[in-house]
Amino acid sequence: MNLVIVGFGVVGQGLVEILRDKAPVLEAQFGFRPRIVAVATRTRGTLFHPGGLKPDHLLAAISAGSLDHYPNEPGLVRGLPALTLIRESNANVLVEASITDLKTAQPALDYCHAALETEKHVVLANKGPVALAYNELQAKARENGRLLRFEATVMAGTPSIRLALDALAGCTIQEARGILNGTTNYMLTQMESGMTYADALAQAQALGYAEADPTADVDGWDAASKAMILAAMLFGKSLTLDSMEVRGISSLTPDDIEAARAAGERWKLIARVTPDGATVGPVRLPVDNPLANVSGSMNAITYTTDLLGDVTLVGAGAGRLQTGFGLLSDLLEIHAMARGISAH
């Protein structure tokens, strides 16, 4: 399997680190021998080598500031545009791990189309194309006999997508609801222990859970983007952020937290997805609800099914290696299915 990786930030580096460190195990257990033939970044250079780029050299170069620090070697080509690498390289899988744009999904959406049109499989950590164009990308993937996979877009490497599409195959999923943003869950956990909203946010930023501009997390937009993906995947609903009711946690006060505690409840930021649409907002849950007991930066999702009732999955929702594993799981599935196309 030859890979072109677009986006070489935390997630792309996490995948390369996993591929380097687990290479012997992946080959021994699965016969999986991937080669990274191209890497493209927006501002830190691009590289192409048809015989494969060395993971150690890639990680060292980006750690030094840019791919320009990758050592010269015969056959190495620098500076080709990402679209050229996707269309013309000898890669057969695009790994899209660039920055998410939830307004247009660009340029990642164009990259996905280019890959599918040139008969490459597509694996995404980038939420934008899946959230905004799931149906058209799946149609193009089927048309070209290729696979579109996106486990890493919801709950990082915790297999929330695979649980719904594979493990629960045969069940009718009637609803999904979950804690899909670790930053706000961490903050609510701290607020329950007595912190103010401002102090909880400052601590989340100090720990790297929240960005300097935390708007996407605390106002619910990150969770909403994942709800859009679930709505498209589960129910064929094409939603936009403008079409959803989205509220964050910034209005919650210590009095709100205490009132919930007195009633035997906890506040959680819940994304809820049904055949009718999706909502995101703070909800008071009884403490015996599985989602109420998910603390810190962990994520969780509950699928309500006709045959099994509620099925809840809890796990990491972010992180370099965790999201890198989400990409790896999709690559392994594509590897295993190289001679056939999945129903989904």
Coordinates of N, CA and C in Angstrom, one line a residue, residues 39-223:
V39 N 4.2 13.3 1.0 CA 3.7 14.1 2.1 C 3.6 15.5 1.6
A40 N 2.4 16.1 1.9 CA 2.2 17.5 1.5 C 1.7 18.3 2.7
T41 N 2.2 19.5 2.9 CA 1.8 20.4 3.9 C 1.4 21.7 3.2
R42 N 0.7 22.6 3.9 CA 0.3 23.8 3.3 C 1.4 24.8 3.3
T43 N 2.2 24.9 4.3 CA 3.3 25.9 4.4 C 4.7 25.3 4.7
R44 N 4.8 24.0 4.9 CA 6.1 23.5 5.4 C 6.6 22.5 4.4
G45 N 6.2 22.6 3.1 CA 6.9 21.8 2.1 C 6.1 20.6 1.7
T46 N 6.5 20.0 0.5 CA 6.0 18.7 0.1 C 7.2 17.9 -0.4
L47 N 7.0 16.5 -0.3 CA 8.0 15.6 -0.7 C 7.3 14.4 -1.5
F48 N 8.1 13.9 -2.4 CA 7.6 12.7 -3.2 C 8.8 11.9 -3.5
H49 N 8.7 10.6 -3.2 CA 9.7 9.6 -3.6 C 8.9 8.3 -3.9
P50 N 9.0 7.9 -5.2 CA 8.2 6.7 -5.6 C 8.6 5.4 -4.8
G51 N 9.8 5.4 -4.3 CA 10.3 4.2 -3.6 C 10.0 4.3 -2.1
G52 N 9.5 5.4 -1.6 CA 9.1 5.5 -0.2 C 10.0 6.5 0.5
L53 N 9.3 7.3 1.4 CA 10.0 8.2 2.3 C 10.3 7.5 3.6
K54 N 11.4 7.9 4.3 CA 11.7 7.2 5.5 C 11.0 7.9 6.7
P55 N 10.3 7.2 7.5 CA 9.5 7.8 8.6 C 10.4 8.6 9.6
D56 N 11.6 8.0 9.9 CA 12.5 8.8 10.9 C 12.9 10.1 10.3
H57 N 13.2 10.1 9.0 CA 13.6 11.4 8.4 C 12.5 12.4 8.3
L58 N 11.3 11.8 8.0 CA 10.1 12.7 7.9 C 9.8 13.4 9.3
L59 N 9.9 12.6 10.3 CA 9.6 13.1 11.7 C 10.7 14.1 12.1
A60 N 11.9 13.8 11.8 CA 13.0 14.7 12.2 C 12.9 16.0 11.4
A61 N 12.6 15.9 10.2 CA 12.5 17.1 9.3 C 11.4 18.0 9.8
I62 N 10.2 17.5 10.1 CA 9.1 18.4 10.5 C 9.3 18.9 11.9
S63 N 10.0 18.1 12.7 CA 10.4 18.6 14.1 C 11.4 19.8 14.0
A64 N 12.2 19.8 12.9 CA 13.1 20.9 12.7 C 12.5 22.1 12.1
G65 N 11.2 22.0 11.7 CA 10.5 23.1 11.2 C 9.8 23.0 9.9
S66 N 10.4 22.2 9.0 CA 9.7 22.0 7.7 C 10.3 20.7 7.0
L67 N 9.6 20.3 5.9 CA 10.1 19.2 5.2 C 11.3 19.5 4.4
D68 N 11.7 20.8 4.3 CA 13.0 21.1 3.6 C 14.2 20.5 4.3
H69 N 14.0 20.1 5.6 CA 15.1 19.5 6.3 C 15.3 18.0 6.0
Y70 N 14.4 17.4 5.2 CA 14.5 16.0 4.8 C 15.7 15.9 3.9
P71 N 16.6 14.9 4.2 CA 17.9 14.8 3.5 C 17.7 14.5 2.0
N72 N 18.5 15.0 1.2 CA 18.5 14.7 -0.3 C 18.9 13.3 -0.5
E73 N 18.2 12.7 -1.5 CA 18.6 11.3 -1.9 C 18.1 11.1 -3.4
P74 N 18.7 10.2 -4.1 CA 18.3 10.0 -5.5 C 16.8 9.7 -5.6
G75 N 16.1 10.3 -6.5 CA 14.7 10.0 -6.7 C 13.7 10.9 -5.9
L76 N 14.3 11.7 -5.0 CA 13.4 12.6 -4.2 C 13.0 13.8 -5.0
V77 N 11.7 14.2 -4.9 CA 11.2 15.4 -5.6 C 10.6 16.3 -4.5
R78 N 10.9 17.5 -4.5 CA 10.4 18.5 -3.6 C 9.4 19.5 -4.3
G79 N 8.5 20.0 -3.6 CA 7.7 21.2 -4.0 C 6.5 20.9 -4.9
L80 N 6.2 19.7 -5.2 CA 5.0 19.5 -6.1 C 3.7 19.8 -5.3
P81 N 2.8 20.4 -6.0 CA 1.5 20.7 -5.3 C 0.8 19.5 -4.9
A82 N 0.0 19.6 -3.8 CA -0.7 18.5 -3.3 C -1.6 17.8 -4.3
L83 N -2.3 18.6 -5.1 CA -3.2 18.0 -6.1 C -2.4 17.2 -7.1
T84 N -1.2 17.6 -7.5 CA -0.4 16.9 -8.4 C 0.1 15.6 -7.8
L85 N 0.5 15.6 -6.5 CA 0.9 14.4 -5.8 C -0.3 13.4 -5.8
I86 N -1.5 13.9 -5.5 CA -2.6 13.0 -5.4 C -2.9 12.4 -6.8
R87 N -2.9 13.2 -7.8 CA -3.4 12.7 -9.1 C -2.3 11.9 -9.8
E88 N -1.0 12.2 -9.6 CA 0.0 11.7 -10.5 C 1.1 10.8 -9.8
S89 N 1.0 10.7 -8.5 CA 2.0 9.9 -7.8 C 1.6 8.4 -7.9
N90 N 2.5 7.6 -7.4 CA 2.1 6.1 -7.4 C 1.4 5.7 -6.1
A91 N 0.9 6.6 -5.4 CA 0.1 6.3 -4.2 C -1.2 5.6 -4.6
N92 N -1.7 4.7 -3.8 CA -3.1 4.2 -4.0 C -4.0 4.4 -2.9
V93 N -3.6 5.2 -1.9 CA -4.5 5.7 -0.8 C -4.1 7.1 -0.4
L94 N -5.1 8.0 -0.3 CA -4.9 9.3 0.2 C -5.3 9.3 1.7
V95 N -4.4 9.8 2.5 CA -4.7 10.0 3.9 C -4.8 11.5 4.1
E96 N -6.0 12.0 4.4 CA -6.3 13.4 4.5 C -6.4 13.8 6.0
A97 N -5.3 14.5 6.4 CA -5.2 14.9 7.8 C -4.9 16.4 8.0
S98 N -5.4 17.2 7.0 CA -5.1 18.6 7.1 C -6.2 19.3 8.0
I99 N -6.1 20.6 8.1 CA -7.0 21.4 9.0 C -8.4 21.3 8.5
T100 N -9.3 21.1 9.4 CA -10.8 21.1 9.1 C -11.3 22.4 8.8
D101 N -12.1 22.5 7.7 CA -12.9 23.7 7.4 C -14.3 23.3 7.3
L102 N -15.2 23.8 8.2 CA -16.5 23.3 8.2 C -17.5 24.2 7.5
K103 N -16.9 25.2 6.8 CA -17.8 26.1 5.9 C -17.8 25.6 4.5
T104 N -16.6 25.2 4.0 CA -16.5 24.8 2.6 C -15.9 23.4 2.4
A105 N -15.2 22.9 3.5 CA -14.4 21.7 3.4 C -13.2 21.7 2.5
Q106 N -12.9 22.9 2.0 CA -11.8 23.0 1.1 C -10.5 23.3 1.8
P107 N -9.4 23.0 1.2 CA -9.2 22.3 -0.1 C -9.3 20.8 0.0
A108 N -9.6 20.3 1.2 CA -9.6 18.8 1.4 C -10.6 18.1 0.5
L109 N -11.8 18.8 0.3 CA -12.8 18.2 -0.5 C -12.3 18.0 -2.0
D110 N -11.6 18.9 -2.5 CA -11.1 18.8 -3.9 C -10.0 17.6 -3.9
Y111 N -9.3 17.5 -2.8 CA -8.3 16.4 -2.7 C -9.0 15.1 -2.7
C112 N -10.1 15.0 -2.0 CA -10.8 13.7 -1.9 C -11.4 13.3 -3.3
H113 N -11.9 14.3 -4.0 CA -12.5 14.1 -5.3 C -11.3 13.6 -6.3
A114 N -10.2 14.3 -6.2 CA -9.1 14.0 -7.1 C -8.6 12.6 -6.8
A115 N -8.5 12.2 -5.6 CA -8.1 10.8 -5.2 C -9.0 9.8 -5.8
L116 N -10.3 10.0 -5.5 CA -11.3 9.0 -6.0 C -11.4 8.9 -7.5
E117 N -11.2 10.1 -8.2 CA -11.3 10.1 -9.6 C -10.1 9.4 -10.2
T118 N -9.0 9.3 -9.5 CA -7.8 8.6 -10.0 C -7.7 7.2 -9.3
E119 N -8.8 6.7 -8.8 CA -9.0 5.4 -8.3 C -8.0 5.1 -7.1
K120 N -8.0 6.1 -6.2 CA -7.3 5.9 -4.9 C -8.4 5.8 -3.8
H121 N -8.1 5.0 -2.8 CA -9.0 5.0 -1.6 C -8.7 6.3 -0.8
V122 N -9.7 6.6 0.0 CA -9.5 7.9 0.8 C -9.8 7.5 2.3
V123 N -8.8 7.9 3.2 CA -9.0 7.8 4.6 C -8.8 9.2 5.2
L124 N -9.8 9.6 6.1 CA -9.8 11.0 6.6 C -9.7 11.0 8.1
A125 N -8.9 12.0 8.6 CA -9.1 12.5 9.9 C -9.8 13.9 9.9
N126 N -9.8 14.5 8.7 CA -10.4 15.8 8.5 C -11.9 15.7 8.4
K127 N -12.6 16.4 9.3 CA -14.0 16.2 9.4 C -14.8 16.9 8.3
G128 N -14.2 18.0 7.7 CA -15.0 18.8 6.8 C -15.6 18.1 5.6
P129 N -14.8 17.3 4.8 CA -15.4 16.6 3.7 C -16.5 15.6 4.1
V130 N -16.4 14.9 5.2 CA -17.4 14.0 5.6 C -18.6 14.7 6.1
A131 N -18.4 15.7 6.9 CA -19.6 16.5 7.4 C -20.4 17.1 6.3
L132 N -19.7 17.7 5.3 CA -20.4 18.5 4.3 C -20.7 17.8 3.0
A133 N -20.0 16.7 2.7 CA -20.2 16.1 1.4 C -20.2 14.5 1.5
Y134 N -20.7 14.0 2.6 CA -20.6 12.5 2.7 C -21.3 11.8 1.6
N135 N -22.5 12.1 1.2 CA -23.2 11.4 0.2 C -22.5 11.4 -1.1
E136 N -22.1 12.6 -1.5 CA -21.4 12.7 -2.9 C -20.1 12.0 -2.9
L137 N -19.4 12.0 -1.8 CA -18.1 11.3 -1.7 C -18.3 9.8 -1.8
Q138 N -19.3 9.3 -1.0 CA -19.6 7.9 -1.0 C -20.0 7.4 -2.4
A139 N -20.8 8.3 -3.1 CA -21.3 7.9 -4.5 C -20.1 7.9 -5.4
K140 N -19.2 8.8 -5.3 CA -18.0 8.8 -6.2 C -17.1 7.6 -5.8
A141 N -17.0 7.3 -4.5 CA -16.2 6.1 -4.2 C -16.7 4.8 -4.8
R142 N -18.1 4.7 -4.7 CA -18.7 3.5 -5.3 C -18.5 3.5 -6.8
E143 N -18.7 4.6 -7.4 CA -18.5 4.8 -8.9 C -17.2 4.3 -9.4
N144 N -16.1 4.6 -8.6 CA -14.8 4.3 -8.9 C -14.2 3.0 -8.3
G145 N -15.1 2.3 -7.6 CA -14.7 1.0 -7.0 C -13.7 1.2 -5.9
R146 N -13.8 2.3 -5.1 CA -12.8 2.6 -4.0 C -13.6 2.8 -2.7
L147 N -12.8 2.9 -1.6 CA -13.4 3.0 -0.3 C -13.1 4.3 0.3
L148 N -14.1 4.8 1.0 CA -14.0 6.1 1.8 C -14.1 5.7 3.2
R149 N -13.1 6.0 4.0 CA -13.2 5.6 5.4 C -12.8 6.9 6.3
F150 N -13.4 6.9 7.5 CA -13.3 8.2 8.3 C -13.4 7.9 9.8
E151 N -12.9 6.8 10.3 CA -13.0 6.4 11.7 C -12.5 7.6 12.6
A152 N -11.4 8.2 12.2 CA -10.7 9.2 13.0 C -11.4 10.5 13.2
T153 N -12.6 10.7 12.4 CA -13.3 12.0 12.5 C -14.2 12.1 13.7
V154 N -14.6 10.9 14.3 CA -15.4 11.0 15.5 C -14.8 10.1 16.6
M155 N -14.5 10.7 17.7 CA -13.9 10.0 18.8 C -12.5 9.4 18.5
A156 N -11.8 10.1 17.6 CA -10.4 9.7 17.3 C -10.3 8.2 16.9
G157 N -9.5 7.5 17.7 CA -9.3 6.1 17.3 C -10.3 5.1 18.0
T158 N -11.1 5.6 19.0 CA -12.1 4.8 19.6 C -13.2 4.5 18.5
P159 N -13.4 3.2 18.3 CA -14.2 2.8 17.1 C -15.6 3.0 17.1
S160 N -16.0 4.3 17.1 CA -17.4 4.7 17.1 C -18.1 4.4 15.8
I161 N -17.4 4.7 14.7 CA -17.9 4.5 13.4 C -18.0 3.0 13.1
R162 N -17.0 2.3 13.4 CA -16.9 0.8 13.1 C -18.0 0.1 14.0
L163 N -18.2 0.5 15.2 CA -19.2 -0.1 16.0 C -20.6 0.1 15.3
A164 N -20.9 1.3 14.8 CA -22.2 1.5 14.2 C -22.4 0.7 12.9
L165 N -21.4 0.7 12.1 CA -21.5 0.2 10.7 C -21.2 -1.3 10.6
D166 N -20.4 -1.8 11.5 CA -20.0 -3.2 11.4 C -20.5 -4.1 12.6
A167 N -20.2 -3.7 13.8 CA -20.5 -4.5 15.0 C -22.1 -4.5 15.2
L168 N -22.7 -3.4 14.8 CA -24.2 -3.3 15.0 C -24.9 -3.6 13.7
A169 N -24.3 -4.1 12.7 CA -24.9 -4.5 11.4 C -26.0 -5.5 11.7
G170 N -27.2 -5.2 11.2 CA -28.4 -6.1 11.4 C -29.3 -5.4 12.4
C171 N -28.8 -4.5 13.2 CA -29.7 -3.7 14.1 C -30.1 -2.5 13.3
T172 N -31.3 -2.0 13.7 CA -31.7 -0.6 13.2 C -31.3 0.4 14.3
I173 N -30.4 1.3 14.0 CA -30.0 2.3 14.9 C -31.1 3.4 14.9
Q174 N -31.7 3.7 16.0 CA -32.8 4.7 16.1 C -32.3 6.1 16.5
E175 N -31.2 6.1 17.2 CA -30.7 7.4 17.8 C -29.2 7.2 18.2
A176 N -28.4 8.2 18.1 CA -27.1 8.3 18.7 C -27.0 9.5 19.5
R177 N -26.4 9.4 20.7 CA -26.2 10.5 21.5 C -24.9 10.3 22.3
G178 N -24.2 11.4 22.4 CA -22.9 11.2 23.1 C -22.2 12.5 23.5
I179 N -21.1 12.2 24.2 CA -20.1 13.2 24.6 C -19.0 13.2 23.6
L180 N -19.0 14.1 22.7 CA -18.1 14.1 21.5 C -17.0 15.2 21.5
N181 N -16.9 15.8 22.7 CA -15.8 16.9 22.8 C -15.2 16.7 24.2
G182 N -13.9 16.4 24.2 CA -13.2 16.1 25.4 C -12.9 17.4 26.2
T183 N -12.7 18.5 25.5 CA -12.4 19.8 26.3 C -13.6 20.2 27.2
T184 N -14.8 20.2 26.6 CA -15.9 20.6 27.5 C -16.2 19.5 28.5
N185 N -16.0 18.3 28.2 CA -16.2 17.3 29.3 C -15.3 17.4 30.4
Y186 N -14.0 17.7 30.1 CA -13.0 18.0 31.1 C -13.4 19.2 32.0
M187 N -13.9 20.3 31.3 CA -14.2 21.5 32.0 C -15.4 21.2 32.9
L188 N -16.4 20.5 32.4 CA -17.6 20.2 33.3 C -17.2 19.3 34.5
T189 N -16.3 18.4 34.3 CA -15.8 17.6 35.4 C -15.2 18.5 36.5
Q190 N -14.3 19.4 36.0 CA -13.7 20.3 37.0 C -14.7 21.3 37.6
M191 N -15.7 21.7 36.9 CA -16.7 22.6 37.5 C -17.5 21.9 38.5
E192 N -17.7 20.6 38.3 CA -18.5 19.8 39.3 C -17.7 19.7 40.6
S193 N -16.3 19.8 40.5 CA -15.5 19.7 41.7 C -15.3 21.0 42.4
G194 N -15.9 22.1 41.8 CA -15.9 23.4 42.5 C -15.3 24.5 41.7
M195 N -14.7 24.2 40.6 CA -14.1 25.3 39.8 C -15.1 26.2 39.1
T196 N -14.7 27.4 38.8 CA -15.6 28.3 38.0 C -15.3 27.9 36.5
Y197 N -16.2 28.4 35.7 CA -16.0 28.2 34.3 C -14.7 28.7 33.8
A198 N -14.4 30.0 34.2 CA -13.2 30.6 33.8 C -11.9 29.8 34.2
D199 N -11.9 29.4 35.4 CA -10.8 28.6 35.9 C -10.7 27.2 35.2
A200 N -11.8 26.6 35.0 CA -11.8 25.3 34.3 C -11.3 25.5 32.8
L201 N -11.7 26.6 32.2 CA -11.2 26.8 30.8 C -9.7 27.1 30.9
A202 N -9.2 27.9 31.8 CA -7.8 28.2 31.9 C -7.0 26.9 32.1
Q203 N -7.5 26.0 32.9 CA -6.8 24.8 33.2 C -6.8 23.9 31.9
A204 N -7.9 23.8 31.2 CA -8.0 23.1 30.0 C -7.0 23.6 29.0
Q205 N -6.8 24.9 28.9 CA -5.9 25.5 28.0 C -4.5 25.2 28.4
A206 N -4.2 25.2 29.7 CA -2.8 24.9 30.2 C -2.4 23.5 29.9
L207 N -3.4 22.6 29.9 CA -3.1 21.2 29.7 C -3.1 20.8 28.2
G208 N -3.5 21.8 27.3 CA -3.5 21.5 25.9 C -4.8 20.9 25.4
Y209 N -5.8 20.9 26.2 CA -7.1 20.3 25.8 C -7.9 21.4 25.0
A210 N -7.7 22.7 25.3 CA -8.4 23.8 24.7 C -7.4 24.7 24.0
E211 N -7.8 25.2 22.8 CA -7.0 26.1 22.1 C -7.0 27.5 22.7
A212 N -6.1 28.4 22.3 CA -6.1 29.8 22.8 C -7.5 30.4 22.5
D213 N -8.0 30.1 21.3 CA -9.4 30.5 21.0 C -10.3 29.2 21.1
P214 N -11.0 29.1 22.3 CA -11.7 27.8 22.5 C -13.1 27.8 22.0
T215 N -13.4 28.7 21.1 CA -14.8 28.8 20.6 C -15.4 27.5 20.1
A216 N -14.7 26.9 19.2 CA -15.2 25.6 18.6 C -15.6 24.6 19.6
D217 N -14.8 24.5 20.7 CA -15.1 23.5 21.8 C -16.3 24.0 22.6
V218 N -16.1 25.2 23.3 CA -17.0 25.6 24.4 C -18.3 26.0 23.8
D219 N -18.4 26.4 22.6 CA -19.7 26.8 22.0 C -20.4 25.7 21.3
G220 N -19.8 24.5 21.3 CA -20.5 23.3 20.7 C -20.2 23.0 19.3
W221 N -19.4 23.8 18.6 CA -19.3 23.6 17.1 C -18.5 22.3 16.8
D222 N -17.5 22.0 17.6 CA -16.8 20.8 17.3 C -17.7 19.5 17.4
A223 N -18.4 19.5 18.5 CA -19.4 18.4 18.7 C -20.4 18.4 17.6

